[in-house]
Amino acid sequence: MTSARNLIDGENQLKLAIQRSGRLTDHTLELLRHIGLDFESYGQRLFSRARNFPLSILYARDDDIPDYVALETVDLGIVGRNLVHEQGCDVAELLPLGYGYCSLVVAVPGDTDITSPDQLLGAKIATSYPQSAKRFFESIGGSPEIITISGSVEVAPALGLADAIVELTATGSSLQLNDLRPIHTILESEAVLIANRASMDTPARRENIERLVMRMKAVDAARRFKYVMMNAPLANLDEIKQVLPGLKAPTVIPLDVEGWVAVHAAIEEDVFWDKIEQLRNAGASEILVSALDKLLL
Ligand code: ATP
Ligand code: ZN
């Protein structure tokens, strides 16, 4: 604890633990660079220090990150929510980060007629998430035998080790490959930014944590929105404003052509094509769409 804090100087200097090498690493490094942090991350480095922000980055095994944060070895961590849930650490989840999506599911062999976890209350469950599995089954009134395996959990039923498994899945392909069928989702997970509670209570550190969160939110918002510009008949402006609420309101700019205006607005990606169709029906033309790099809401 103290050793890590001694490695850095200044009370406002933050430490962030990220996965050294694994599924979250590329996205995490990309996010940190996208929010403007300049640091080196090559080779077998354990540590690097941002040149332009009071932040040091610690490269760790993902399993260690929730504890590092809870014990104040570091102030911040980026890790799958599934690990925070498994370890039951007392940390603050500040922000979901929009990558590393996966689900912790209960799955059974395809040839059984089990359709609900209620049918597994006294069964044998293989998992690498024993605490999550135990807590889940306790919550539905069961106490199955939990067999903890660290890898290849999917083969346990075929080996006769277990009746069902509790495992992470993203696409379901590994379950399918092993002829397993998911019957219940325990937890939806993605990479999250977590913080030590004492760090959040230290004003100098909290301020820098909030600066980082603001930057991460701007990157996330930019990804969710597109910027559209179009020409529209003035007569239909009200209709177009109904389709395009914009962030506050769309920007309307007069054009040199009588009876026409240019309209600029941000549209959420989810409803993008619906909105474009409605705009065209309302007479909008020359619709130009661009991606955003950052969006501060
Ligand atoms: P480490 O060497 O750091 O301990 P690991 O092998 O335990 O790494 P990874 O397989 O790299 O961990 O997974 C890291 C995280 O990625 C998981 O905790 C989870 O949040 C997320 N993830 C996303 N998709 C999947 C998936 N299909 N299977 C497992 N984890 C996934
Ligand atoms: Zn791990």
PDB file of N, CA and C and ligand atoms in Angstrom, residues 19 61-63 83, ligand 2:
ATOM      1  N   GLN A  19      -5.217  -3.646 -17.141  1.00  0.00           N
ATOM      2  CA  GLN A  19      -4.764  -5.010 -17.440  1.00  0.00           C
ATOM      3  C   GLN A  19      -3.508  -4.962 -18.317  1.00  0.00           C
ATOM      4  N   ARG A  61      -2.238  -7.888 -13.502  1.00  0.00           N
ATOM      5  CA  ARG A  61      -3.194  -8.950 -13.851  1.00  0.00           C
ATOM      6  C   ARG A  61      -4.571  -8.421 -13.492  1.00  0.00           C
ATOM      7  N   ASP A  62      -5.534  -8.688 -14.327  1.00  0.00           N
ATOM      8  CA  ASP A  62      -6.854  -8.102 -14.069  1.00  0.00           C
ATOM      9  C   ASP A  62      -7.425  -8.540 -12.720  1.00  0.00           C
ATOM     10  N   ASP A  63      -7.129  -9.777 -12.324  1.00  0.00           N
ATOM     11  CA  ASP A  63      -7.680 -10.293 -11.056  1.00  0.00           C
ATOM     12  C   ASP A  63      -7.217  -9.493  -9.844  1.00  0.00           C
ATOM     13  N   LEU A  83     -15.328  -8.973 -12.343  1.00  0.00           N
ATOM     14  CA  LEU A  83     -14.316  -9.223 -11.304  1.00  0.00           C
ATOM     15  C   LEU A  83     -14.624  -8.451 -10.023  1.00  0.00           C
TER      16      LEU A  83
HETATM   17 ZN    ZN B   2      -7.367 -12.744 -14.870  1.00  0.00          ZN
END
